[in-house]
PDB file of C-alpha atoms in Angstrom:
ATOM      1  CA  MET A   1       1.308   2.940  -7.909  1.00  0.00           C
ATOM      2  CA  ALA A   2       1.555   6.590  -8.926  1.00  0.00           C
ATOM      3  CA  HIS A   3      -1.612   6.242 -11.025  1.00  0.00           C
ATOM      4  CA  GLY A   4      -4.086   5.854  -8.164  1.00  0.00           C
ATOM      5  CA  VAL A   5      -4.601   6.618  -4.498  1.00  0.00           C
ATOM      6  CA  LEU A   6      -2.549   4.333  -2.252  1.00  0.00           C
ATOM      7  CA  SER A   7      -5.048   2.744   0.127  1.00  0.00           C
ATOM      8  CA  PHE A   8      -4.245   1.770   3.709  1.00  0.00           C
ATOM      9  CA  PRO A   9      -7.128  -0.387   4.966  1.00  0.00           C
ATOM     10  CA  LEU A  10      -8.116  -0.572   8.604  1.00  0.00           C
ATOM     11  CA  THR A  11      -7.769  -3.814  10.528  1.00  0.00           C
ATOM     12  CA  ALA A  12     -11.214  -4.827  11.779  1.00  0.00           C
ATOM     13  CA  PHE A  13     -11.629  -5.850  15.423  1.00  0.00           C
ATOM     14  CA  CYS A  14     -14.619  -7.122  17.361  1.00  0.00           C
ATOM     15  CA  ASP A  15     -15.871  -5.221  20.402  1.00  0.00           C
ATOM     16  CA  ASP A  16     -13.846  -7.552  22.648  1.00  0.00           C
ATOM     17  CA  GLY A  17     -10.636  -6.616  20.773  1.00  0.00           C
ATOM     18  CA  SER A  18     -10.278  -9.879  18.840  1.00  0.00           C
ATOM     19  CA  LEU A  19      -9.614  -9.864  15.100  1.00  0.00           C
ATOM     20  CA  ASP A  20     -12.704  -9.746  12.870  1.00  0.00           C
ATOM     21  CA  PRO A  21     -11.620 -11.447   9.618  1.00  0.00           C
ATOM     22  CA  ASP A  22     -15.006 -11.124   7.941  1.00  0.00           C
ATOM     23  CA  GLY A  23     -15.207  -7.431   8.762  1.00  0.00           C
ATOM     24  CA  PHE A  24     -11.723  -6.909   7.376  1.00  0.00           C
ATOM     25  CA  ARG A  25     -12.548  -8.822   4.192  1.00  0.00           C
ATOM     26  CA  ALA A  26     -15.594  -6.639   3.569  1.00  0.00           C
ATOM     27  CA  HIS A  27     -13.588  -3.478   4.266  1.00  0.00           C
ATOM     28  CA  VAL A  28     -10.810  -4.448   1.838  1.00  0.00           C
ATOM     29  CA  ALA A  29     -13.343  -5.361  -0.845  1.00  0.00           C
ATOM     30  CA  GLU A  30     -14.912  -1.916  -0.494  1.00  0.00           C
ATOM     31  CA  ARG A  31     -11.503  -0.237  -0.794  1.00  0.00           C
ATOM     32  CA  LEU A  32     -10.704  -2.227  -3.930  1.00  0.00           C
ATOM     33  CA  ALA A  33     -14.020  -1.215  -5.473  1.00  0.00           C
ATOM     34  CA  ALA A  34     -12.775   2.380  -5.342  1.00  0.00           C
ATOM     35  CA  ALA A  35      -9.831   1.494  -7.640  1.00  0.00           C
ATOM     36  CA  PRO A  36      -6.734   2.339  -5.544  1.00  0.00           C
ATOM     37  CA  GLY A  37      -3.233   2.212  -6.990  1.00  0.00           C
ATOM     38  CA  ALA A  38      -2.215  -0.345  -4.355  1.00  0.00           C
ATOM     39  CA  VAL A  39      -3.405  -1.758  -1.036  1.00  0.00           C
ATOM     40  CA  PHE A  40      -1.196  -1.612   2.075  1.00  0.00           C
ATOM     41  CA  PRO A  41      -2.591  -3.964   4.772  1.00  0.00           C
ATOM     42  CA  ALA A  42      -1.197  -4.179   8.300  1.00  0.00           C
ATOM     43  CA  CYS A  43       0.632  -0.857   8.137  1.00  0.00           C
ATOM     44  CA  GLY A  44       0.296   2.156  10.450  1.00  0.00           C
ATOM     45  CA  THR A  45      -3.374   2.834   9.721  1.00  0.00           C
ATOM     46  CA  GLY A  46      -3.969  -0.914   9.966  1.00  0.00           C
ATOM     47  CA  GLU A  47      -2.496  -1.025  13.500  1.00  0.00           C
ATOM     48  CA  PHE A  48       0.427  -3.294  12.587  1.00  0.00           C
ATOM     49  CA  PHE A  49       1.951  -2.642  16.001  1.00  0.00           C
ATOM     50  CA  SER A  50      -1.005  -4.336  17.719  1.00  0.00           C
ATOM     51  CA  LEU A  51      -1.109  -7.549  15.656  1.00  0.00           C
ATOM     52  CA  ASP A  52       0.376 -10.894  16.614  1.00  0.00           C
ATOM     53  CA  GLU A  53       1.850 -13.107  13.907  1.00  0.00           C
ATOM     54  CA  ASP A  54      -1.260 -15.237  13.390  1.00  0.00           C
ATOM     55  CA  GLU A  55      -3.470 -12.150  13.061  1.00  0.00           C
ATOM     56  CA  TYR A  56      -0.966 -10.624  10.668  1.00  0.00           C
ATOM     57  CA  ARG A  57      -1.056 -13.750   8.517  1.00  0.00           C
ATOM     58  CA  GLN A  58      -4.847 -13.603   8.332  1.00  0.00           C
ATOM     59  CA  VAL A  59      -4.894  -9.895   7.463  1.00  0.00           C
ATOM     60  CA  VAL A  60      -2.312 -10.159   4.680  1.00  0.00           C
ATOM     61  CA  SER A  61      -3.851 -13.352   3.292  1.00  0.00           C
ATOM     62  CA  ILE A  62      -7.299 -11.769   3.103  1.00  0.00           C
ATOM     63  CA  ALA A  63      -5.941  -8.681   1.353  1.00  0.00           C
ATOM     64  CA  VAL A  64      -4.137 -10.864  -1.202  1.00  0.00           C
ATOM     65  CA  GLN A  65      -7.239 -12.978  -1.792  1.00  0.00           C
ATOM     66  CA  GLU A  66      -9.458  -9.950  -2.297  1.00  0.00           C
ATOM     67  CA  ALA A  67      -7.003  -8.114  -4.545  1.00  0.00           C
ATOM     68  CA  ALA A  68      -6.543 -11.261  -6.664  1.00  0.00           C
ATOM     69  CA  GLY A  69      -3.712  -9.643  -8.588  1.00  0.00           C
ATOM     70  CA  SER A  70      -5.698  -6.547  -9.556  1.00  0.00           C
ATOM     71  CA  VAL A  71      -3.382  -4.167  -7.663  1.00  0.00           C
ATOM     72  CA  PRO A  72      -0.151  -4.629  -5.678  1.00  0.00           C
ATOM     73  CA  VAL A  73      -0.530  -5.715  -2.054  1.00  0.00           C
ATOM     74  CA  VAL A  74       2.211  -4.154   0.081  1.00  0.00           C
ATOM     75  CA  ALA A  75       2.193  -5.477   3.652  1.00  0.00           C
ATOM     76  CA  GLY A  76       3.721  -3.719   6.625  1.00  0.00           C
ATOM     77  CA  THR A  77       6.643  -5.103   8.580  1.00  0.00           C
ATOM     78  CA  GLY A  78       8.828  -3.636  11.287  1.00  0.00           C
ATOM     79  CA  TYR A  79      10.549  -3.729  14.701  1.00  0.00           C
ATOM     80  CA  GLY A  80      14.180  -4.941  14.606  1.00  0.00           C
ATOM     81  CA  TRP A  81      15.328  -6.785  11.492  1.00  0.00           C
ATOM     82  CA  ALA A  82      15.018 -10.221  13.127  1.00  0.00           C
ATOM     83  CA  GLN A  83      11.335  -9.744  13.957  1.00  0.00           C
ATOM     84  CA  ALA A  84      10.733  -7.891  10.695  1.00  0.00           C
ATOM     85  CA  ALA A  85      12.100 -10.925   8.868  1.00  0.00           C
ATOM     86  CA  ARG A  86       9.563 -13.171  10.637  1.00  0.00           C
ATOM     87  CA  PHE A  87       6.711 -10.966   9.446  1.00  0.00           C
ATOM     88  CA  ALA A  88       8.312 -10.813   5.991  1.00  0.00           C
ATOM     89  CA  ARG A  89       8.272 -14.607   5.732  1.00  0.00           C
ATOM     90  CA  ILE A  90       4.600 -14.660   6.676  1.00  0.00           C
ATOM     91  CA  ALA A  91       3.780 -11.978   4.095  1.00  0.00           C
ATOM     92  CA  GLU A  92       5.737 -13.849   1.446  1.00  0.00           C
ATOM     93  CA  GLU A  93       3.882 -17.093   2.209  1.00  0.00           C
ATOM     94  CA  ALA A  94       0.567 -15.205   2.107  1.00  0.00           C
ATOM     95  CA  GLY A  95       1.314 -13.916  -1.387  1.00  0.00           C
ATOM     96  CA  ALA A  96       2.095 -10.235  -0.747  1.00  0.00           C
ATOM     97  CA  ASP A  97       3.790  -8.377  -3.579  1.00  0.00           C
ATOM     98  CA  ALA A  98       6.068  -6.165  -1.466  1.00  0.00           C
ATOM     99  CA  LEU A  99       6.739  -4.895   2.054  1.00  0.00           C
ATOM    100  CA  LEU A 100       6.630  -1.450   3.649  1.00  0.00           C
ATOM    101  CA  VAL A 101       9.367  -1.400   6.291  1.00  0.00           C
ATOM    102  CA  LEU A 102       8.045   0.631   9.211  1.00  0.00           C
ATOM    103  CA  PRO A 103      10.469   2.481  11.546  1.00  0.00           C
ATOM    104  CA  HIS A 104      12.266   0.233  14.014  1.00  0.00           C
ATOM    105  CA  TYR A 105      11.332   0.207  17.678  1.00  0.00           C
ATOM    106  CA  LEU A 106      12.392   2.849  20.242  1.00  0.00           C
ATOM    107  CA  VAL A 107      16.115   3.513  19.754  1.00  0.00           C
ATOM    108  CA  ALA A 108      17.821   6.180  17.685  1.00  0.00           C
ATOM    109  CA  ALA A 109      20.482   4.875  15.309  1.00  0.00           C
ATOM    110  CA  PRO A 110      23.286   6.212  13.090  1.00  0.00           C
ATOM    111  CA  GLN A 111      23.001   6.182   9.318  1.00  0.00           C
ATOM    112  CA  ASP A 112      25.167   3.068   8.953  1.00  0.00           C
ATOM    113  CA  GLY A 113      22.833   1.237  11.285  1.00  0.00           C
ATOM    114  CA  LEU A 114      19.709   2.342   9.438  1.00  0.00           C
ATOM    115  CA  ALA A 115      21.155   1.056   6.179  1.00  0.00           C
ATOM    116  CA  ALA A 116      22.362  -2.172   7.795  1.00  0.00           C
ATOM    117  CA  GLN A 117      18.861  -2.782   9.176  1.00  0.00           C
ATOM    118  CA  LEU A 118      17.508  -2.868   5.617  1.00  0.00           C
ATOM    119  CA  GLU A 119      20.419  -4.968   4.377  1.00  0.00           C
ATOM    120  CA  GLN A 120      19.748  -7.588   7.052  1.00  0.00           C
ATOM    121  CA  LEU A 121      16.039  -7.719   6.229  1.00  0.00           C
ATOM    122  CA  ALA A 122      16.601  -7.719   2.459  1.00  0.00           C
ATOM    123  CA  ALA A 123      18.902 -10.721   2.782  1.00  0.00           C
ATOM    124  CA  ARG A 124      16.049 -12.668   4.393  1.00  0.00           C
ATOM    125  CA  THR A 125      13.194 -12.058   1.965  1.00  0.00           C
ATOM    126  CA  ARG A 126      12.619 -12.196  -1.771  1.00  0.00           C
ATOM    127  CA  LEU A 127       9.988  -9.479  -1.562  1.00  0.00           C
ATOM    128  CA  PRO A 128      10.682  -5.917  -2.733  1.00  0.00           C
ATOM    129  CA  LEU A 129      11.058  -3.478   0.155  1.00  0.00           C
ATOM    130  CA  VAL A 130       9.949   0.134   0.530  1.00  0.00           C
ATOM    131  CA  ALA A 131      11.716   1.870   3.424  1.00  0.00           C
ATOM    132  CA  TYR A 132       9.642   4.251   5.550  1.00  0.00           C
ATOM    133  CA  GLN A 133      11.400   7.224   7.100  1.00  0.00           C
ATOM    134  CA  ARG A 134       9.448   8.698   9.956  1.00  0.00           C
ATOM    135  CA  GLY A 135       9.993   9.312  13.654  1.00  0.00           C
ATOM    136  CA  GLN A 136      13.524   8.280  14.588  1.00  0.00           C
ATOM    137  CA  VAL A 137      14.333   7.103  11.034  1.00  0.00           C
ATOM    138  CA  ALA A 138      15.614   9.773   8.642  1.00  0.00           C
ATOM    139  CA  TYR A 139      18.061   8.811   5.904  1.00  0.00           C
ATOM    140  CA  ASP A 140      20.761  11.104   4.575  1.00  0.00           C
ATOM    141  CA  VAL A 141      22.001  11.165   0.981  1.00  0.00           C
ATOM    142  CA  ALA A 142      24.780   8.617   1.550  1.00  0.00           C
ATOM    143  CA  ALA A 143      22.390   6.192   3.258  1.00  0.00           C
ATOM    144  CA  VAL A 144      19.827   6.469   0.433  1.00  0.00           C
ATOM    145  CA  ARG A 145      22.545   5.755  -2.114  1.00  0.00           C
ATOM    146  CA  ARG A 146      23.548   2.722  -0.057  1.00  0.00           C
ATOM    147  CA  ILE A 147      20.053   1.299   0.371  1.00  0.00           C
ATOM    148  CA  ALA A 148      19.263   1.935  -3.303  1.00  0.00           C
ATOM    149  CA  ARG A 149      22.069  -0.499  -4.149  1.00  0.00           C
ATOM    150  CA  ILE A 150      20.296  -3.289  -2.251  1.00  0.00           C
ATOM    151  CA  PRO A 151      18.692  -5.295  -5.082  1.00  0.00           C
ATOM    152  CA  ASN A 152      15.223  -5.653  -3.547  1.00  0.00           C
ATOM    153  CA  VAL A 153      14.922  -2.197  -1.951  1.00  0.00           C
ATOM    154  CA  ILE A 154      12.794  -0.359  -4.493  1.00  0.00           C
ATOM    155  CA  GLY A 155      11.795   2.868  -2.804  1.00  0.00           C
ATOM    156  CA  LEU A 156      11.308   5.203   0.128  1.00  0.00           C
ATOM    157  CA  LYS A 157       8.180   6.514   1.810  1.00  0.00           C
ATOM    158  CA  ASP A 158       8.708   9.860   3.520  1.00  0.00           C
ATOM    159  CA  GLY A 159       6.868  10.996   6.620  1.00  0.00           C
ATOM    160  CA  HIS A 160       9.065  13.910   7.670  1.00  0.00           C
ATOM    161  CA  SER A 161       7.916  16.485   5.099  1.00  0.00           C
ATOM    162  CA  ASP A 162      11.319  18.168   4.996  1.00  0.00           C
ATOM    163  CA  LEU A 163      11.165  19.018   1.308  1.00  0.00           C
ATOM    164  CA  ASP A 164      14.682  20.432   1.109  1.00  0.00           C
ATOM    165  CA  ARG A 165      16.088  17.154   2.429  1.00  0.00           C
ATOM    166  CA  LEU A 166      13.692  15.093   0.335  1.00  0.00           C
ATOM    167  CA  GLN A 167      14.712  16.891  -2.860  1.00  0.00           C
ATOM    168  CA  ARG A 168      18.339  16.028  -2.150  1.00  0.00           C
ATOM    169  CA  LEU A 169      17.372  12.379  -1.660  1.00  0.00           C
ATOM    170  CA  THR A 170      15.371  12.178  -4.893  1.00  0.00           C
ATOM    171  CA  LEU A 171      18.265  13.673  -6.844  1.00  0.00           C
ATOM    172  CA  ALA A 172      20.765  11.289  -5.261  1.00  0.00           C
ATOM    173  CA  ALA A 173      18.732   8.131  -5.893  1.00  0.00           C
ATOM    174  CA  PRO A 174      18.586   6.192  -9.180  1.00  0.00           C
ATOM    175  CA  GLU A 175      15.870   7.304 -11.587  1.00  0.00           C
ATOM    176  CA  ASP A 176      13.844   4.123 -11.076  1.00  0.00           C
ATOM    177  CA  PHE A 177      13.872   4.392  -7.268  1.00  0.00           C
ATOM    178  CA  LEU A 178      10.318   5.046  -6.030  1.00  0.00           C
ATOM    179  CA  PHE A 179       9.395   7.842  -3.624  1.00  0.00           C
ATOM    180  CA  PHE A 180       6.090   8.221  -1.786  1.00  0.00           C
ATOM    181  CA  ASN A 181       4.525  10.993   0.256  1.00  0.00           C
ATOM    182  CA  GLY A 182       3.729   9.364   3.601  1.00  0.00           C
ATOM    183  CA  ALA A 183       2.901  12.464   5.620  1.00  0.00           C
ATOM    184  CA  ALA A 184      -0.042  12.204   7.989  1.00  0.00           C
ATOM    185  CA  THR A 185      -3.124  13.196   5.955  1.00  0.00           C
ATOM    186  CA  ALA A 186      -0.858  13.340   2.929  1.00  0.00           C
ATOM    187  CA  GLU A 187      -3.281  15.308   0.756  1.00  0.00           C
ATOM    188  CA  ILE A 188      -2.431  18.441   2.755  1.00  0.00           C
ATOM    189  CA  GLN A 189       1.081  18.387   1.306  1.00  0.00           C
ATOM    190  CA  ALA A 190       0.469  16.524  -1.947  1.00  0.00           C
ATOM    191  CA  ARG A 191       1.041  19.561  -4.151  1.00  0.00           C
ATOM    192  CA  ALA A 192       4.254  20.462  -2.363  1.00  0.00           C
ATOM    193  CA  TYR A 193       5.599  16.909  -2.625  1.00  0.00           C
ATOM    194  CA  ALA A 194       4.808  16.830  -6.336  1.00  0.00           C
ATOM    195  CA  THR A 195       7.055  19.867  -6.899  1.00  0.00           C
ATOM    196  CA  VAL A 196      10.085  17.843  -5.744  1.00  0.00           C
ATOM    197  CA  GLY A 197       9.185  14.877  -7.921  1.00  0.00           C
ATOM    198  CA  VAL A 198       7.075  12.846  -5.477  1.00  0.00           C
ATOM    199  CA  PRO A 199       3.498  12.691  -6.826  1.00  0.00           C
ATOM    200  CA  ALA A 200       2.459   9.360  -5.257  1.00  0.00           C
ATOM    201  CA  TYR A 201       0.942   9.483  -1.782  1.00  0.00           C
ATOM    202  CA  SER A 202      -0.847   7.375   0.802  1.00  0.00           C
ATOM    203  CA  SER A 203      -4.404   8.272   1.770  1.00  0.00           C
ATOM    204  CA  ALA A 204      -5.960   7.410   5.110  1.00  0.00           C
ATOM    205  CA  VAL A 205      -9.107   9.194   3.917  1.00  0.00           C
ATOM    206  CA  HIS A 206      -9.524   6.456   1.307  1.00  0.00           C
ATOM    207  CA  ALA A 207     -10.215   4.091   4.216  1.00  0.00           C
ATOM    208  CA  PHE A 208     -13.501   5.842   5.027  1.00  0.00           C
ATOM    209  CA  ALA A 209     -14.331   8.285   2.225  1.00  0.00           C
ATOM    210  CA  PRO A 210     -12.911   7.094  -1.094  1.00  0.00           C
ATOM    211  CA  GLU A 211     -15.273   9.519  -2.817  1.00  0.00           C
ATOM    212  CA  ILE A 212     -13.365  12.433  -1.268  1.00  0.00           C
ATOM    213  CA  ALA A 213      -9.932  10.840  -1.673  1.00  0.00           C
ATOM    214  CA  CYS A 214     -10.496   9.968  -5.334  1.00  0.00           C
ATOM    215  CA  ALA A 215     -12.019  13.366  -6.139  1.00  0.00           C
ATOM    216  CA  PHE A 216      -8.977  15.089  -4.669  1.00  0.00           C
ATOM    217  CA  PHE A 217      -6.558  12.794  -6.509  1.00  0.00           C
ATOM    218  CA  ALA A 218      -8.348  13.285  -9.829  1.00  0.00           C
ATOM    219  CA  ALA A 219      -8.376  17.068  -9.378  1.00  0.00           C
ATOM    220  CA  LEU A 220      -4.690  17.042  -8.532  1.00  0.00           C
ATOM    221  CA  GLN A 221      -3.898  14.954 -11.611  1.00  0.00           C
ATOM    222  CA  ARG A 222      -5.728  17.296 -13.982  1.00  0.00           C
ATOM    223  CA  GLY A 223      -4.424  20.484 -12.352  1.00  0.00           C
ATOM    224  CA  ASP A 224      -7.843  21.548 -11.098  1.00  0.00           C
ATOM    225  CA  HIS A 225      -6.683  23.950  -8.400  1.00  0.00           C
ATOM    226  CA  GLY A 226     -10.213  25.163  -7.662  1.00  0.00           C
ATOM    227  CA  THR A 227     -11.369  21.690  -6.583  1.00  0.00           C
ATOM    228  CA  THR A 228      -8.228  20.893  -4.619  1.00  0.00           C
ATOM    229  CA  GLU A 229      -8.451  24.246  -2.816  1.00  0.00           C
ATOM    230  CA  LYS A 230     -12.129  23.686  -2.015  1.00  0.00           C
ATOM    231  CA  LEU A 231     -11.484  20.210  -0.578  1.00  0.00           C
ATOM    232  CA  LEU A 232      -8.439  21.352   1.356  1.00  0.00           C
ATOM    233  CA  ARG A 233     -10.215  24.312   2.930  1.00  0.00           C
ATOM    234  CA  ALA A 234     -13.561  22.673   3.665  1.00  0.00           C
ATOM    235  CA  PHE A 235     -12.480  19.148   4.562  1.00  0.00           C
ATOM    236  CA  TYR A 236      -8.794  18.292   4.820  1.00  0.00           C
ATOM    237  CA  VAL A 237      -7.589  21.217   6.935  1.00  0.00           C
ATOM    238  CA  PRO A 238     -10.478  20.901   9.455  1.00  0.00           C
ATOM    239  CA  PHE A 239      -9.857  17.145   9.553  1.00  0.00           C
ATOM    240  CA  VAL A 240      -6.188  17.712  10.419  1.00  0.00           C
ATOM    241  CA  GLU A 241      -7.164  20.206  13.123  1.00  0.00           C
ATOM    242  CA  LEU A 242      -9.498  17.585  14.598  1.00  0.00           C
ATOM    243  CA  ARG A 243      -6.818  14.906  14.248  1.00  0.00           C
ATOM    244  CA  ASP A 244      -4.349  17.016  16.195  1.00  0.00           C
ATOM    245  CA  ARG A 245      -6.572  17.253  19.273  1.00  0.00           C
ATOM    246  CA  THR A 246      -5.439  13.906  20.691  1.00  0.00           C
ATOM    247  CA  PRO A 247      -2.396  11.654  20.113  1.00  0.00           C
ATOM    248  CA  GLY A 248      -3.328   8.619  18.064  1.00  0.00           C
ATOM    249  CA  TYR A 249      -6.263  10.248  16.316  1.00  0.00           C
ATOM    250  CA  ALA A 250      -4.462   9.754  12.985  1.00  0.00           C
ATOM    251  CA  VAL A 251      -5.775   6.185  13.278  1.00  0.00           C
ATOM    252  CA  SER A 252      -8.669   6.534  15.747  1.00  0.00           C
ATOM    253  CA  LEU A 253     -10.515   9.193  13.731  1.00  0.00           C
ATOM    254  CA  VAL A 254     -10.122   7.206  10.540  1.00  0.00           C
ATOM    255  CA  LYS A 255     -11.627   4.131  12.162  1.00  0.00           C
ATOM    256  CA  ALA A 256     -14.430   6.154  13.763  1.00  0.00           C
ATOM    257  CA  ALA A 257     -15.245   7.735  10.397  1.00  0.00           C
ATOM    258  CA  ALA A 258     -15.428   4.290   8.807  1.00  0.00           C
ATOM    259  CA  ARG A 259     -17.855   3.175  11.509  1.00  0.00           C
ATOM    260  CA  LEU A 260     -19.972   6.275  10.872  1.00  0.00           C
ATOM    261  CA  ARG A 261     -20.323   5.087   7.295  1.00  0.00           C
ATOM    262  CA  GLY A 262     -21.470   1.656   8.413  1.00  0.00           C
ATOM    263  CA  HIS A 263     -18.207  -0.216   7.891  1.00  0.00           C
ATOM    264  CA  ARG A 264     -17.619  -3.155  10.228  1.00  0.00           C
ATOM    265  CA  VAL A 265     -14.157  -2.216  11.465  1.00  0.00           C
ATOM    266  CA  GLY A 266     -14.744  -2.073  15.227  1.00  0.00           C
ATOM    267  CA  PRO A 267     -12.719  -0.134  17.795  1.00  0.00           C
ATOM    268  CA  VAL A 268      -9.008   0.616  17.943  1.00  0.00           C
ATOM    269  CA  ARG A 269      -6.756  -1.423  20.193  1.00  0.00           C
ATOM    270  CA  ALA A 270      -4.928   0.058  23.176  1.00  0.00           C
ATOM    271  CA  PRO A 271      -2.821   2.114  23.540  1.00  0.00           C
ATOM    272  CA  LEU A 272      -4.992   3.989  21.020  1.00  0.00           C
ATOM    273  CA  THR A 273      -8.377   5.249  22.205  1.00  0.00           C
ATOM    274  CA  ASP A 274     -11.594   5.899  20.315  1.00  0.00           C
ATOM    275  CA  PRO A 275     -12.691   9.539  19.899  1.00  0.00           C
ATOM    276  CA  SER A 276     -14.600  11.318  22.650  1.00  0.00           C
ATOM    277  CA  PRO A 277     -18.334  11.992  22.109  1.00  0.00           C
ATOM    278  CA  VAL A 278     -17.606  15.666  21.368  1.00  0.00           C
ATOM    279  CA  ASP A 279     -14.911  14.827  18.836  1.00  0.00           C
ATOM    280  CA  LEU A 280     -17.075  12.137  17.287  1.00  0.00           C
ATOM    281  CA  ALA A 281     -19.907  14.632  16.779  1.00  0.00           C
ATOM    282  CA  ASP A 282     -17.500  17.094  15.147  1.00  0.00           C
ATOM    283  CA  LEU A 283     -16.153  14.305  12.941  1.00  0.00           C
ATOM    284  CA  LYS A 284     -19.653  13.319  11.813  1.00  0.00           C
ATOM    285  CA  ALA A 285     -20.499  16.892  10.827  1.00  0.00           C
ATOM    286  CA  LEU A 286     -17.204  17.345   8.985  1.00  0.00           C
ATOM    287  CA  LEU A 287     -17.547  14.032   7.181  1.00  0.00           C
ATOM    288  CA  ALA A 288     -21.070  14.857   6.044  1.00  0.00           C
ATOM    289  CA  ALA A 289     -19.898  18.244   4.746  1.00  0.00           C
ATOM    290  CA  GLY A 290     -16.937  16.712   2.936  1.00  0.00           C
ATOM    291  CA  LEU A 291     -19.054  14.058   1.273  1.00  0.00           C
ATOM    292  CA  ASP A 292     -21.568  16.697   0.195  1.00  0.00           C
ATOM    293  CA  LEU A 293     -18.783  18.545  -1.628  1.00  0.00           C
ATOM    294  CA  VAL A 294     -18.269  15.527  -3.895  1.00  0.00           C
ATOM    295  CA  GLY A 295     -21.939  14.611  -4.288  1.00  0.00           C
ATOM    296  CA  ALA A 296     -21.966  11.773  -1.763  1.00  0.00           C
ATOM    297  CA  SER A 297     -23.577  11.277   1.616  1.00  0.00           C
ATOM    298  CA  LEU A 298     -23.222   9.390   4.882  1.00  0.00           C
TER     299      LEU A 298
END
């Protein structure tokens, strides 16, 4: 998974808010055509929190069918361990290769509890698990050593961007334990993460502009600082500034950008909201400029 952009497809909805399986299938097929390192359906960008169990089953099944073994399919799961285990069973039945364990709901918890949450889930699924630390979930060194001893916990995705802490975790974990950069718009910090031994990262941009995402990844891999700087300055930094205007835009802008490119992904579900007309116009101009940098167009 470190040899390609990690793609987080959007879950397609109809205008009335119902699931659009055909739209999702087309969207996943387009992501796969851009050769990602793995596909992560029904995760944060895919609005996992808004899906019921039947919708989740359809989304994961479609992703597995479209991938057809070409790349790993890592489905999201979350909430408390009991509900996470229900989603895990569905993902397992649908043929997913692994699970990304999203932060649990609402409450803060001590380190022993965070580790026990993964132990409970791991005991109820055969699938490999990647823990996701973000929000109220932040593992310390002792907890990472503990979860790394769970046979089917294979890695950690980090969304805190505390590189001092992350370096301590990477040094404490076994050499084969996987680490991923899961910061919002991860390309912004990709170079910094790589310096502490975490080169793999998720890309929401891949959901709407794989040309930009893949150009950045390729430049990063070959040490082309001129191209990475150009894309960061002209596209990624302005995109983050636009994203930060409104809570939830980390998903809403991505979906709006996909619609601007003609992808049938539909609106976001509440409590998220679609971008305002002003923000949508700014997004369209930025997207066109970013695509132009890599020789593509809307």
